[in-house]
Amino acid sequence: MREQYRTTELTPADLAPEPVAQFTRWFKEAAEDPAIHEPNAMVVSTATPDGRPSSRTVLLKHYDAVGFVFFTNYDSRKGRELADNPYASLLFPWHPAARQVVVTGRAERVGREETVAYFRTRPHGSRLGAWASPQSSVIASREELLARYDDLAARHPEGTQVPVPPHWGGIRVVPDTVEFWQGHENRLHDRLRYVREDGDAWRVERLAP
């Protein structure tokens, strides 16, 4: 199974001065591409202190000059791993455009006010789901999960306020590197990576594909 990527060259001159501005350009193009489903879907990779990795797909909910934010159950596998080893990698796999963005950096919990503000924007069912699912824990059956949800729905019917779970909140990945990958023919891809230097300064380096 093989595909030849036929795209335009990506050069350092094409890049914005800093990575978030460049991400904004590519994210806008990905969001406007009907072939890319859920452009904010990203693979989050974490690791235990002894280096055992794990990955899963989550949705990017916010980004700015500080970092990239997603929300999760802090008691989940990724939540526990980040508590013990606060470094993560994010991968945006925009395959139809033959593009990827890879972010690596330190993960930190967002402030409680930011978590509460986002939680209030979630659909009612998603708010209940945050309580119903003991994420990453072993459960006996799907019926058990649905029973927990139904119990919560009875106690917090549509239109009522659902409290924010104390074990649930945001994670911000503050980037140390951000790589922009553009596929090309013969596997001679462009890989341009921003690397953080002192403060908010960045340098760009080209990686061999």
Short mmCIF file of C-alpha atoms in Angstrom, two decimals:
data_model
loop_
_atom_site.label_atom_id
_atom_site.label_comp_id
_atom_site.label_asym_id
_atom_site.label_seq_id
_atom_site.Cartn_x
_atom_site.Cartn_y
_atom_site.Cartn_z
CA MET A 1 0.00 0.00 0.00
CA ARG A 2 1.75 3.10 -1.24
CA GLU A 3 0.90 6.62 -2.33
CA GLN A 4 2.97 9.30 -4.03
CA TYR A 5 2.43 12.69 -2.42
CA ARG A 6 2.37 15.53 -4.95
CA THR A 7 2.44 18.85 -3.16
CA THR A 8 4.26 22.18 -3.23
CA GLU A 9 7.62 22.68 -1.55
CA LEU A 10 7.70 24.04 2.01
CA THR A 11 10.65 26.34 2.68
CA PRO A 12 11.68 28.37 5.74
CA ALA A 13 10.73 31.51 3.84
CA ASP A 14 7.14 30.23 3.71
CA LEU A 15 6.88 29.99 7.50
CA ALA A 16 5.47 32.50 9.94
CA PRO A 17 7.94 33.96 12.47
CA GLU A 18 6.65 31.73 15.26
CA PRO A 19 4.95 28.32 15.32
CA VAL A 20 1.48 29.23 16.59
CA ALA A 21 1.00 31.68 13.72
CA GLN A 22 2.10 28.98 11.27
CA PHE A 23 -0.21 26.46 12.95
CA THR A 24 -3.07 28.93 12.54
CA ARG A 25 -2.42 29.07 8.79
CA TRP A 26 -2.41 25.30 8.37
CA PHE A 27 -5.28 24.72 10.78
CA LYS A 28 -7.47 27.17 8.83
CA GLU A 29 -6.67 25.34 5.59
CA ALA A 30 -7.38 21.97 7.23
CA ALA A 31 -10.70 23.24 8.59
CA GLU A 32 -11.71 24.42 5.11
CA ASP A 33 -10.76 21.11 3.46
CA PRO A 34 -13.90 18.92 3.20
CA ALA A 35 -11.70 15.82 2.97
CA ILE A 36 -10.33 16.35 6.49
CA HIS A 37 -12.75 15.12 9.14
CA GLU A 38 -12.34 16.73 12.55
CA PRO A 39 -9.19 18.77 11.85
CA ASN A 40 -8.85 19.39 15.60
CA ALA A 41 -8.42 15.65 16.27
CA MET A 42 -4.92 14.95 17.52
CA VAL A 43 -3.02 11.96 18.83
CA VAL A 44 -1.76 12.63 22.36
CA SER A 45 1.19 10.53 23.46
CA THR A 46 2.33 10.28 27.08
CA ALA A 47 4.70 8.01 28.96
CA THR A 48 5.23 6.59 32.41
CA PRO A 49 8.32 7.67 34.38
CA ASP A 50 10.08 4.50 33.20
CA GLY A 51 9.38 5.32 29.55
CA ARG A 52 6.39 3.13 28.66
CA PRO A 53 4.39 5.14 26.10
CA SER A 54 0.68 5.27 25.36
CA SER A 55 -1.33 7.16 22.74
CA ARG A 56 -4.94 8.12 22.11
CA THR A 57 -6.91 10.56 19.95
CA VAL A 58 -8.49 13.58 21.63
CA LEU A 59 -9.87 16.90 20.39
CA LEU A 60 -7.97 20.17 20.57
CA LYS A 61 -10.29 22.69 22.22
CA HIS A 62 -8.15 25.82 22.36
CA TYR A 63 -4.74 27.08 21.39
CA ASP A 64 -2.89 30.36 21.70
CA ALA A 65 0.64 31.69 22.04
CA VAL A 66 1.03 29.81 25.33
CA GLY A 67 0.06 26.33 24.18
CA PHE A 68 -2.46 23.72 23.04
CA VAL A 69 -5.37 22.72 25.32
CA PHE A 70 -7.48 19.59 25.61
CA PHE A 71 -9.75 18.35 28.41
CA THR A 72 -9.77 14.99 30.14
CA ASN A 73 -10.41 13.01 33.29
CA TYR A 74 -7.33 13.57 35.45
CA ASP A 75 -7.70 10.01 36.78
CA SER A 76 -7.45 8.53 33.26
CA ARG A 77 -4.30 6.84 32.04
CA LYS A 78 -3.07 9.98 30.29
CA GLY A 79 -3.97 12.09 33.30
CA ARG A 80 -2.03 9.85 35.65
CA GLU A 81 0.95 9.59 33.31
CA LEU A 82 1.12 13.36 32.88
CA ALA A 83 0.98 13.83 36.63
CA ASP A 84 4.04 11.59 37.00
CA ASN A 85 5.86 12.59 33.80
CA PRO A 86 4.63 16.01 32.58
CA TYR A 87 5.75 15.80 28.96
CA ALA A 88 3.59 15.05 25.93
CA SER A 89 3.59 14.86 22.16
CA LEU A 90 0.67 15.96 19.99
CA LEU A 91 0.24 14.79 16.40
CA PHE A 92 -2.25 16.33 13.95
CA PRO A 93 -2.57 13.76 11.11
CA TRP A 94 -4.04 15.70 8.18
CA HIS A 95 -3.55 12.82 5.73
CA PRO A 96 -5.72 14.11 2.82
CA ALA A 97 -3.49 17.19 2.61
CA ALA A 98 -0.30 15.12 3.07
CA ARG A 99 0.46 17.21 6.13
CA GLN A 100 1.26 16.57 9.77
CA VAL A 101 2.03 18.85 12.70
CA VAL A 102 3.92 17.43 15.68
CA VAL A 103 4.12 19.35 18.96
CA THR A 104 6.31 18.33 21.88
CA GLY A 105 6.44 20.06 25.22
CA ARG A 106 5.59 20.26 28.89
CA ALA A 107 2.02 19.54 30.01
CA GLU A 108 0.35 21.50 32.79
CA ARG A 109 -3.17 21.71 34.15
CA VAL A 110 -5.16 24.80 33.20
CA GLY A 111 -6.72 26.99 35.88
CA ARG A 112 -10.01 25.87 37.40
CA GLU A 113 -11.83 28.93 36.03
CA GLU A 114 -10.82 27.99 32.50
CA THR A 115 -12.01 24.42 33.05
CA VAL A 116 -15.38 25.56 34.44
CA ALA A 117 -15.88 28.01 31.56
CA TYR A 118 -15.28 25.29 28.98
CA PHE A 119 -17.38 22.69 30.84
CA ARG A 120 -20.37 25.05 30.69
CA THR A 121 -20.16 25.07 26.87
CA ARG A 122 -20.39 21.28 26.56
CA PRO A 123 -23.68 19.63 25.57
CA HIS A 124 -25.71 18.43 28.54
CA GLY A 125 -25.07 14.77 27.69
CA SER A 126 -21.31 15.31 27.51
CA ARG A 127 -21.35 16.92 30.95
CA LEU A 128 -23.14 13.88 32.34
CA GLY A 129 -20.69 11.61 30.52
CA ALA A 130 -17.76 13.25 32.30
CA TRP A 131 -19.28 12.03 35.58
CA ALA A 132 -20.53 8.66 34.32
CA SER A 133 -17.27 7.33 32.90
CA PRO A 134 -14.41 6.34 35.25
CA GLN A 135 -12.09 6.78 32.28
CA SER A 136 -9.43 4.10 31.74
CA SER A 137 -10.82 1.97 34.59
CA VAL A 138 -11.94 -1.62 34.04
CA ILE A 139 -15.76 -1.95 34.07
CA ALA A 140 -17.93 -5.04 33.97
CA SER A 141 -20.10 -4.10 30.99
CA ARG A 142 -21.52 -1.34 28.83
CA GLU A 143 -24.78 -1.78 30.71
CA GLU A 144 -23.01 -0.70 33.89
CA LEU A 145 -21.83 2.48 32.16
CA LEU A 146 -25.29 3.25 30.78
CA ALA A 147 -26.86 2.65 34.19
CA ARG A 148 -24.49 5.21 35.72
CA TYR A 149 -25.43 7.68 32.99
CA ASP A 150 -29.17 7.09 33.43
CA ASP A 151 -28.87 7.66 37.17
CA LEU A 152 -27.07 10.95 36.58
CA ALA A 153 -29.61 12.00 33.94
CA ALA A 154 -32.40 11.42 36.44
CA ARG A 155 -30.65 13.58 39.04
CA HIS A 156 -29.62 16.28 36.55
CA PRO A 157 -32.32 16.50 33.85
CA GLU A 158 -31.89 18.59 30.71
CA GLY A 159 -31.91 22.28 31.53
CA THR A 160 -30.39 21.91 35.00
CA GLN A 161 -26.86 22.73 36.02
CA VAL A 162 -24.36 19.86 36.08
CA PRO A 163 -21.45 20.51 38.47
CA VAL A 164 -17.93 20.23 37.13
CA PRO A 165 -16.27 16.99 38.26
CA PRO A 166 -13.31 17.72 40.55
CA HIS A 167 -11.29 15.05 38.72
CA TRP A 168 -11.89 16.58 35.28
CA GLY A 169 -10.18 19.51 33.59
CA GLY A 170 -7.88 20.96 31.00
CA ILE A 171 -4.31 20.14 30.04
CA ARG A 172 -2.16 22.69 28.24
CA VAL A 173 0.88 21.50 26.31
CA VAL A 174 3.44 24.32 26.23
CA PRO A 175 5.56 23.62 23.15
CA ASP A 176 9.31 23.24 23.06
CA THR A 177 9.24 22.12 19.42
CA VAL A 178 6.63 22.28 16.65
CA GLU A 179 7.30 20.39 13.42
CA PHE A 180 5.48 21.01 10.14
CA TRP A 181 5.61 18.01 7.81
CA GLN A 182 4.66 18.21 4.14
CA GLY A 183 4.67 15.01 2.09
CA HIS A 184 6.45 14.81 -1.27
CA GLU A 185 7.25 12.34 -4.01
CA ASN A 186 9.80 9.58 -3.42
CA ARG A 187 9.47 10.09 0.36
CA LEU A 188 11.57 13.27 0.13
CA HIS A 189 9.26 15.10 2.51
CA ASP A 190 9.73 18.59 3.92
CA ARG A 191 10.15 18.65 7.71
CA LEU A 192 10.63 22.10 9.20
CA ARG A 193 10.81 22.29 12.97
CA TYR A 194 10.61 25.30 15.26
CA VAL A 195 12.77 24.90 18.37
CA ARG A 196 12.28 27.17 21.37
CA GLU A 197 15.34 29.10 22.46
CA ASP A 198 15.48 31.68 25.25
CA GLY A 199 12.11 33.16 26.20
CA ASP A 200 9.81 33.41 23.21
CA ALA A 201 12.58 33.15 20.59
CA TRP A 202 12.41 30.32 18.04
CA ARG A 203 14.81 28.93 15.49
CA VAL A 204 13.80 26.84 12.46
CA GLU A 205 15.70 23.76 11.40
CA ARG A 206 15.17 21.32 8.54
CA LEU A 207 15.06 17.60 9.29
CA ALA A 208 15.83 14.82 6.86
CA PRO A 209 12.66 12.90 5.97
#
